[in-house]
mmCIF file of C-alpha atoms in Angstrom:
data_model
loop_
_atom_site.group_PDB
_atom_site.id
_atom_site.type_symbol
_atom_site.label_atom_id
_atom_site.label_comp_id
_atom_site.label_asym_id
_atom_site.label_seq_id
_atom_site.Cartn_x
_atom_site.Cartn_y
_atom_site.Cartn_z
ATOM 1 C CA MET A 1 -5.046 -14.760 7.150
ATOM 2 C CA GLY A 2 -2.166 -15.475 5.741
ATOM 3 C CA ARG A 3 -0.760 -15.820 2.364
ATOM 4 C CA THR A 4 0.935 -18.575 0.192
ATOM 5 C CA GLY A 5 2.359 -18.376 -3.294
ATOM 6 C CA THR A 6 5.205 -18.310 -5.958
ATOM 7 C CA LEU A 7 8.307 -15.572 -5.806
ATOM 8 C CA CYS A 8 5.816 -13.773 -8.679
ATOM 9 C CA ASN A 9 2.714 -13.808 -7.199
ATOM 10 C CA CYS A 10 0.373 -10.547 -7.182
ATOM 11 C CA PHE A 11 -2.798 -10.810 -5.276
ATOM 12 C CA ILE A 12 -5.649 -8.482 -5.131
ATOM 13 C CA ALA A 13 -8.283 -7.282 -2.248
ATOM 14 C CA SER A 14 -10.465 -4.297 -1.429
ATOM 15 C CA PHE A 15 -10.081 -1.270 0.380
ATOM 16 C CA ARG A 16 -12.165 0.338 2.893
ATOM 17 C CA THR A 17 -11.438 4.053 4.433
ATOM 18 C CA PRO A 18 -10.972 7.364 3.210
ATOM 19 C CA ILE A 19 -7.992 10.065 3.479
ATOM 20 C CA SER A 20 -7.596 14.078 3.309
ATOM 21 C CA ILE A 21 -4.048 15.171 2.644
ATOM 22 C CA CYS A 22 -2.615 17.959 4.414
ATOM 23 C CA ARG A 23 1.161 19.763 3.488
ATOM 24 C CA ARG A 24 2.491 21.256 6.577
ATOM 25 C CA LYS A 25 4.870 19.648 8.883
ATOM 26 C CA LYS A 26 8.281 18.105 8.555
ATOM 27 C CA PRO A 27 7.911 14.487 9.119
ATOM 28 C CA LEU A 28 9.253 12.954 12.357
ATOM 29 C CA ILE A 29 11.534 9.800 11.793
ATOM 30 C CA PRO A 30 11.046 7.243 14.463
ATOM 31 C CA TRP A 31 13.594 4.877 16.008
ATOM 32 C CA ARG A 32 12.091 1.186 15.565
ATOM 33 C CA LYS A 33 14.209 -1.842 15.887
ATOM 34 C CA LEU A 34 13.076 -5.369 14.493
ATOM 35 C CA ASN A 35 14.480 -8.619 14.781
ATOM 36 C CA LEU A 36 15.181 -10.493 11.572
ATOM 37 C CA MET A 37 14.644 -14.332 12.010
ATOM 38 C CA ALA A 38 16.089 -16.560 9.617
ATOM 39 C CA THR A 39 17.260 -20.485 9.784
ATOM 40 C CA SER A 40 19.550 -21.545 6.927
ATOM 41 C CA MET A 41 20.891 -25.020 7.271
ATOM 42 C CA ASP A 42 20.016 -26.470 3.943
ATOM 43 C CA PRO A 43 18.359 -25.230 0.551
ATOM 44 C CA SER A 44 15.348 -27.075 1.270
ATOM 45 C CA ASP A 45 14.933 -25.849 4.762
ATOM 46 C CA THR A 46 12.436 -23.041 5.461
ATOM 47 C CA LYS A 47 13.348 -19.383 6.096
ATOM 48 C CA THR A 48 11.517 -17.583 8.222
ATOM 49 C CA TYR A 49 12.061 -13.647 8.289
ATOM 50 C CA GLN A 50 10.426 -10.376 8.616
ATOM 51 C CA GLN A 51 9.853 -8.132 5.196
ATOM 52 C CA ASN A 52 9.538 -4.584 5.628
ATOM 53 C CA VAL A 53 7.830 -2.167 3.027
ATOM 54 C CA LEU A 54 8.005 1.560 3.365
ATOM 55 C CA VAL A 55 5.788 3.423 1.556
ATOM 56 C CA MET A 56 6.672 7.141 0.920
ATOM 57 C CA ARG A 57 5.042 10.407 -0.324
ATOM 58 C CA HIS A 58 6.817 12.602 -2.702
ATOM 59 C CA GLY A 59 8.542 15.844 -1.532
ATOM 60 C CA ASP A 60 7.506 19.687 -1.830
ATOM 61 C CA ARG A 61 5.926 20.123 -5.003
ATOM 62 C CA LEU A 62 6.437 23.387 -6.927
ATOM 63 C CA ASP A 63 3.009 24.513 -7.965
ATOM 64 C CA ASN A 64 2.072 24.759 -4.394
ATOM 65 C CA PHE A 65 4.312 27.337 -3.869
ATOM 66 C CA ASP A 66 4.508 29.082 -7.227
ATOM 67 C CA PRO A 67 0.655 29.068 -8.317
ATOM 68 C CA THR A 68 1.771 30.989 -11.474
ATOM 69 C CA TRP A 69 4.220 27.907 -12.697
ATOM 70 C CA GLU A 70 1.461 26.336 -14.224
ATOM 71 C CA LYS A 71 0.344 29.072 -16.532
ATOM 72 C CA THR A 72 3.566 28.340 -18.428
ATOM 73 C CA ALA A 73 4.345 24.728 -18.080
ATOM 74 C CA ASP A 74 4.090 22.155 -20.552
ATOM 75 C CA ARG A 75 2.994 19.583 -18.194
ATOM 76 C CA PRO A 76 1.068 21.593 -15.472
ATOM 77 C CA TRP A 77 -0.206 18.354 -14.311
ATOM 78 C CA ASP A 78 3.311 17.150 -13.487
ATOM 79 C CA PRO A 79 5.029 19.874 -11.345
ATOM 80 C CA PRO A 80 8.656 19.543 -10.225
ATOM 81 C CA LEU A 81 9.896 19.393 -6.538
ATOM 82 C CA ILE A 82 11.090 22.952 -5.034
ATOM 83 C CA GLN A 83 14.700 23.154 -3.455
ATOM 84 C CA ASN A 84 13.280 22.256 -0.305
ATOM 85 C CA GLY A 85 11.545 19.311 -1.492
ATOM 86 C CA LEU A 86 14.789 18.133 -2.774
ATOM 87 C CA HIS A 87 16.894 18.505 0.808
ATOM 88 C CA ARG A 88 13.753 17.295 2.532
ATOM 89 C CA ALA A 89 13.689 13.748 0.458
ATOM 90 C CA PHE A 90 17.865 13.640 1.015
ATOM 91 C CA GLY A 91 17.247 13.983 4.591
ATOM 92 C CA THR A 92 15.060 11.417 4.654
ATOM 93 C CA GLY A 93 16.790 8.835 2.884
ATOM 94 C CA ARG A 94 19.764 9.794 4.866
ATOM 95 C CA GLU A 95 17.548 9.152 8.130
ATOM 96 C CA PHE A 96 16.391 5.504 6.142
ATOM 97 C CA ARG A 97 20.209 4.687 5.826
ATOM 98 C CA THR A 98 21.163 5.600 9.570
ATOM 99 C CA ARG A 99 18.281 4.788 11.645
ATOM 100 C CA LEU A 100 16.459 2.012 10.267
ATOM 101 C CA PRO A 101 17.397 -1.573 11.651
ATOM 102 C CA PHE A 102 17.156 -2.954 8.151
ATOM 103 C CA PRO A 103 18.409 -2.237 4.332
ATOM 104 C CA ILE A 104 16.278 -1.297 1.769
ATOM 105 C CA HIS A 105 16.972 -3.499 -1.372
ATOM 106 C CA ARG A 106 14.926 -2.333 -3.924
ATOM 107 C CA VAL A 107 12.754 1.323 -4.566
ATOM 108 C CA PHE A 108 9.734 1.234 -6.800
ATOM 109 C CA VAL A 109 8.625 4.738 -7.959
ATOM 110 C CA SER A 110 5.264 6.752 -9.568
ATOM 111 C CA PRO A 111 6.140 8.143 -12.747
ATOM 112 C CA PHE A 112 5.319 11.491 -11.931
ATOM 113 C CA LEU A 113 8.366 14.005 -11.944
ATOM 114 C CA ARG A 114 7.717 14.972 -8.501
ATOM 115 C CA CYS A 115 7.883 11.547 -7.485
ATOM 116 C CA ILE A 116 11.363 10.433 -9.641
ATOM 117 C CA GLN A 117 13.007 13.431 -8.110
ATOM 118 C CA THR A 118 11.993 12.363 -4.739
ATOM 119 C CA ALA A 119 13.134 8.697 -5.170
ATOM 120 C CA SER A 120 16.523 10.056 -6.731
ATOM 121 C CA GLU A 121 17.435 12.205 -3.596
ATOM 122 C CA VAL A 122 16.477 9.136 -0.941
ATOM 123 C CA VAL A 123 18.758 6.755 -3.382
ATOM 124 C CA ALA A 124 21.706 9.118 -3.597
ATOM 125 C CA ALA A 125 21.710 9.576 0.272
ATOM 126 C CA LEU A 126 20.994 5.332 0.798
ATOM 127 C CA CYS A 127 24.034 4.605 -2.071
ATOM 128 C CA SER A 128 26.439 7.449 -0.915
ATOM 129 C CA VAL A 129 29.911 5.906 -0.453
ATOM 130 C CA ASP A 130 30.851 8.404 2.125
ATOM 131 C CA ASP A 131 27.805 9.213 4.625
ATOM 132 C CA ASP A 132 28.662 13.155 4.901
ATOM 133 C CA PRO A 133 26.185 14.413 7.840
ATOM 134 C CA ASN A 134 26.633 18.052 6.161
ATOM 135 C CA ALA A 135 25.246 16.930 2.694
ATOM 136 C CA LYS A 136 22.018 18.457 1.644
ATOM 137 C CA SER A 137 21.339 16.785 -1.519
ATOM 138 C CA SER A 138 22.691 14.327 -4.360
ATOM 139 C CA ASN A 139 24.608 17.365 -5.532
ATOM 140 C CA ASP A 140 26.743 16.988 -2.481
ATOM 141 C CA VAL A 141 27.511 13.148 -3.283
ATOM 142 C CA VAL A 142 30.945 12.363 -4.477
ATOM 143 C CA ALA A 143 30.079 8.664 -5.331
ATOM 144 C CA ILE A 144 27.299 6.246 -4.776
ATOM 145 C CA ASP A 145 27.518 2.382 -4.824
ATOM 146 C CA PRO A 146 24.688 1.430 -7.223
ATOM 147 C CA SER A 147 24.787 -2.151 -5.962
ATOM 148 C CA ARG A 148 23.086 -0.746 -2.746
ATOM 149 C CA VAL A 149 19.707 -0.497 -4.178
ATOM 150 C CA LYS A 150 18.043 -0.925 -7.155
ATOM 151 C CA VAL A 151 15.211 0.928 -8.692
ATOM 152 C CA SER A 152 12.411 0.644 -11.234
ATOM 153 C CA ILE A 153 9.646 2.656 -12.225
ATOM 154 C CA GLU A 154 6.142 1.280 -11.504
ATOM 155 C CA TYR A 155 2.934 2.862 -12.964
ATOM 156 C CA GLY A 156 0.378 0.972 -10.457
ATOM 157 C CA LEU A 157 2.181 3.501 -7.567
ATOM 158 C CA CYS A 158 0.815 6.861 -9.995
ATOM 159 C CA GLU A 159 -1.034 9.449 -8.578
ATOM 160 C CA MET A 160 -4.972 9.042 -8.599
ATOM 161 C CA LEU A 161 -6.214 9.783 -12.066
ATOM 162 C CA ASN A 162 -9.305 11.815 -11.545
ATOM 163 C CA LYS A 163 -10.485 15.209 -10.867
ATOM 164 C CA THR A 164 -10.065 14.776 -7.015
ATOM 165 C CA ALA A 165 -6.463 14.648 -7.517
ATOM 166 C CA ILE A 166 -5.474 16.333 -10.525
ATOM 167 C CA ARG A 167 -7.659 19.622 -11.542
ATOM 168 C CA ILE A 168 -9.506 19.444 -15.047
ATOM 169 C CA ASP A 169 -7.856 22.772 -16.209
ATOM 170 C CA VAL A 170 -4.364 21.499 -16.076
ATOM 171 C CA ALA A 171 -4.967 17.610 -16.847
ATOM 172 C CA PRO A 172 -3.963 16.692 -20.362
ATOM 173 C CA LYS A 173 -6.992 17.643 -22.481
ATOM 174 C CA ASP A 174 -7.199 14.038 -24.536
ATOM 175 C CA GLY A 175 -6.786 12.380 -20.768
ATOM 176 C CA ILE A 176 -3.785 10.577 -21.612
ATOM 177 C CA PHE A 177 -1.130 11.022 -19.443
ATOM 178 C CA ARG A 178 2.188 10.579 -21.431
ATOM 179 C CA PHE A 179 5.723 9.450 -19.650
ATOM 180 C CA ASP A 180 9.016 9.224 -21.528
ATOM 181 C CA VAL A 181 10.457 6.169 -19.356
ATOM 182 C CA PRO A 182 13.974 6.444 -20.563
ATOM 183 C CA GLN A 183 14.176 9.711 -19.875
ATOM 184 C CA LEU A 184 12.725 9.451 -16.277
ATOM 185 C CA GLU A 185 15.316 6.559 -15.657
ATOM 186 C CA ALA A 186 18.276 9.035 -16.582
ATOM 187 C CA LEU A 187 17.221 11.371 -13.653
ATOM 188 C CA LEU A 188 18.078 7.951 -11.302
ATOM 189 C CA PRO A 189 21.566 7.625 -9.904
ATOM 190 C CA SER A 190 23.603 6.355 -12.556
ATOM 191 C CA GLY A 191 23.643 2.103 -11.902
ATOM 192 C CA THR A 192 20.894 2.027 -10.044
ATOM 193 C CA VAL A 193 18.348 1.424 -12.628
ATOM 194 C CA ASP A 194 17.395 -2.544 -12.673
ATOM 195 C CA PRO A 195 16.200 -3.089 -16.548
ATOM 196 C CA THR A 196 15.243 -6.535 -15.778
ATOM 197 C CA VAL A 197 12.221 -5.786 -13.845
ATOM 198 C CA GLU A 198 8.849 -6.200 -15.514
ATOM 199 C CA PRO A 199 6.017 -3.564 -14.036
ATOM 200 C CA VAL A 200 3.212 -5.158 -12.429
ATOM 201 C CA TYR A 201 0.893 -2.242 -14.131
ATOM 202 C CA LYS A 202 2.083 -2.212 -17.996
ATOM 203 C CA GLU A 203 -0.143 0.784 -18.267
ATOM 204 C CA LEU A 204 -1.517 3.772 -16.517
ATOM 205 C CA PRO A 205 -5.041 3.708 -15.196
ATOM 206 C CA GLN A 206 -7.636 5.345 -17.569
ATOM 207 C CA TRP A 207 -8.128 9.151 -16.842
ATOM 208 C CA GLU A 208 -11.212 9.346 -14.304
ATOM 209 C CA GLU A 209 -10.803 6.269 -12.284
ATOM 210 C CA THR A 210 -12.916 6.543 -9.325
ATOM 211 C CA VAL A 211 -11.342 7.293 -6.235
ATOM 212 C CA ARG A 212 -12.490 3.730 -4.689
ATOM 213 C CA ASP A 213 -10.876 2.270 -7.695
ATOM 214 C CA ALA A 214 -7.599 4.432 -7.124
ATOM 215 C CA ARG A 215 -7.410 3.206 -3.465
ATOM 216 C CA SER A 216 -8.171 -0.266 -4.103
ATOM 217 C CA ARG A 217 -5.098 0.313 -6.716
ATOM 218 C CA TYR A 218 -2.559 1.381 -4.230
ATOM 219 C CA GLU A 219 -3.682 -1.843 -1.912
ATOM 220 C CA ARG A 220 -3.373 -4.145 -4.990
ATOM 221 C CA ILE A 221 0.130 -2.595 -5.593
ATOM 222 C CA ILE A 222 1.325 -2.574 -2.385
ATOM 223 C CA LYS A 223 0.734 -6.318 -1.929
ATOM 224 C CA ALA A 224 1.605 -7.577 -5.557
ATOM 225 C CA LEU A 225 5.100 -5.856 -4.908
ATOM 226 C CA ALA A 226 5.602 -7.276 -1.793
ATOM 227 C CA ASP A 227 4.745 -10.475 -2.911
ATOM 228 C CA LYS A 228 6.973 -10.346 -6.096
ATOM 229 C CA TYR A 229 10.044 -9.951 -3.992
ATOM 230 C CA PRO A 230 9.231 -11.264 -0.924
ATOM 231 C CA SER A 231 12.856 -11.930 0.354
ATOM 232 C CA GLN A 232 13.613 -8.043 0.055
ATOM 233 C CA ASN A 233 12.586 -4.920 1.698
ATOM 234 C CA LEU A 234 11.012 -2.333 0.028
ATOM 235 C CA LEU A 235 10.433 1.587 -0.627
ATOM 236 C CA LEU A 236 7.448 2.639 -2.624
ATOM 237 C CA VAL A 237 7.555 6.322 -3.717
ATOM 238 C CA THR A 238 4.202 7.268 -4.510
ATOM 239 C CA HIS A 239 1.482 10.048 -3.646
ATOM 240 C CA GLY A 240 -0.061 11.092 -0.170
ATOM 241 C CA GLU A 241 -3.573 9.070 -1.035
ATOM 242 C CA GLY A 242 -1.038 6.153 -1.684
ATOM 243 C CA VAL A 243 0.325 6.435 1.830
ATOM 244 C CA GLY A 244 -2.718 6.544 3.220
ATOM 245 C CA VAL A 245 -3.961 3.635 2.270
ATOM 246 C CA SER A 246 -0.975 1.987 3.127
ATOM 247 C CA VAL A 247 -2.069 2.409 6.779
ATOM 248 C CA SER A 248 -5.940 2.137 6.525
ATOM 249 C CA ALA A 249 -5.928 -0.723 3.828
ATOM 250 C CA PHE A 250 -3.673 -2.805 6.613
ATOM 251 C CA LYS A 251 -4.783 -1.201 10.075
ATOM 252 C CA GLU A 252 -8.261 -1.995 11.075
ATOM 253 C CA ASP A 253 -10.970 0.823 11.564
ATOM 254 C CA THR A 254 -8.269 3.471 10.988
ATOM 255 C CA ASN A 255 -8.921 7.070 8.951
ATOM 256 C CA VAL A 256 -5.512 8.691 7.874
ATOM 257 C CA ILE A 257 -6.287 12.822 7.949
ATOM 258 C CA GLU A 258 -2.717 13.948 7.334
ATOM 259 C CA VAL A 259 0.082 12.644 5.078
ATOM 260 C CA ASP A 260 2.840 15.474 4.914
ATOM 261 C CA TYR A 261 5.384 15.871 2.221
ATOM 262 C CA CYS A 262 8.266 12.804 2.208
ATOM 263 C CA ALA A 263 5.867 11.280 5.152
ATOM 264 C CA TYR A 264 5.837 7.268 5.260
ATOM 265 C CA SER A 265 4.118 4.313 6.653
ATOM 266 C CA GLU A 266 6.286 1.207 7.755
ATOM 267 C CA LEU A 267 4.647 -2.163 7.364
ATOM 268 C CA THR A 268 5.802 -5.826 8.242
ATOM 269 C CA ARG A 269 4.812 -8.909 7.431
ATOM 270 C CA GLN A 270 6.341 -12.185 8.603
ATOM 271 C CA VAL A 271 7.580 -14.406 5.698
ATOM 272 C CA SER A 272 8.441 -18.082 5.316
ATOM 273 C CA LEU A 273 10.585 -18.948 2.006
ATOM 274 C CA LYS A 274 11.205 -22.624 0.950
ATOM 275 C CA ASN A 275 12.513 -23.578 -2.862
ATOM 276 C CA GLU A 276 10.631 -21.803 -5.161
ATOM 277 C CA SER A 277 7.408 -21.073 -2.736
ATOM 278 C CA PHE A 278 6.608 -18.744 0.071
ATOM 279 C CA SER A 279 3.967 -17.749 2.453
ATOM 280 C CA ALA A 280 3.541 -14.594 4.451
ATOM 281 C CA GLY A 281 1.530 -13.313 7.203
ATOM 282 C CA ASN A 282 -0.811 -10.232 6.836
ATOM 283 C CA PHE A 283 0.904 -6.999 7.132
ATOM 284 C CA VAL A 284 1.098 -5.114 10.460
ATOM 285 C CA VAL A 285 1.289 -1.236 10.395
ATOM 286 C CA LEU A 286 3.992 -0.249 12.622
ATOM 287 C CA THR A 287 3.758 3.582 11.998
ATOM 288 C CA GLU A 288 1.950 5.176 15.348
ATOM 289 C CA SER A 289 -0.214 8.295 14.687
ATOM 290 C CA GLY A 290 1.820 11.316 14.447
ATOM 291 C CA GLN A 291 4.846 9.618 13.615
ATOM 292 C CA THR A 292 6.634 10.000 10.488
ATOM 293 C CA GLY A 293 4.636 12.712 8.978
ATOM 294 C CA VAL A 294 1.536 10.493 9.074
ATOM 295 C CA THR A 295 -1.504 11.252 11.348
ATOM 296 C CA TYR A 296 -4.460 8.992 11.631
ATOM 297 C CA ILE A 297 -7.526 8.370 14.040
ATOM 298 C CA ALA A 298 -9.716 5.221 15.088
ATOM 299 C CA GLU A 299 -13.278 5.475 13.540
#
């Protein structure tokens, strides 16, 4: 069933199927061509086109490679990426830039450090003025064009705040996950942060949200961000569970069983825009099982 609304509408829906996460294989990047359709004769005419949304997992997190790190960390629940994770994120960003048949206009990112670092590498690759094929990370980028992509931190994309995702012995003792947003924004490429964006989720979920609630949250935030920017293509940088939901919530009778580091799903829907209102069809999952690091099976 389709959707209608204004340019700022958000919608809420339910979620169905489970997911388990594996962290092994390097993601594969498929080549897919989409046809954009547009009619623009007069401002009052209806414009119809495809909106594309990518939902991406962060790169390789340090605590899965160095179990001793958390013993001395101030924030053991918020690990950074290892060097290979930075390189993987940058490489995925280069693949987006060179192989996707559409531009990415906006990036929304979970406030967890591993996601911020992933988004920073991807955005640096997308905004690089000179696309150097030998570049391995943002450190190799000489100059960027910040007008190409805008970035915003979105609490609704955060990790599941429960013991399924974060061990109780590393979680904050008071159950409050604190983030210094200006400090995190400073880690993103200069000029790419959009200070005018109001987040959909003004606050983090409460600690010990249920798995069901977290999965419903991921589905809601994907729809809400797409509806907030119906004329733009989006990249959402989140956690493995969020990528799994982006497939199973929009592909009937599907169970996601594997989401690799920097794996991503690709969703598309038709949007009709006229004056200040829009209508949109349902999302279609374009990612095939085993592609882009996401594996799923029919239930």
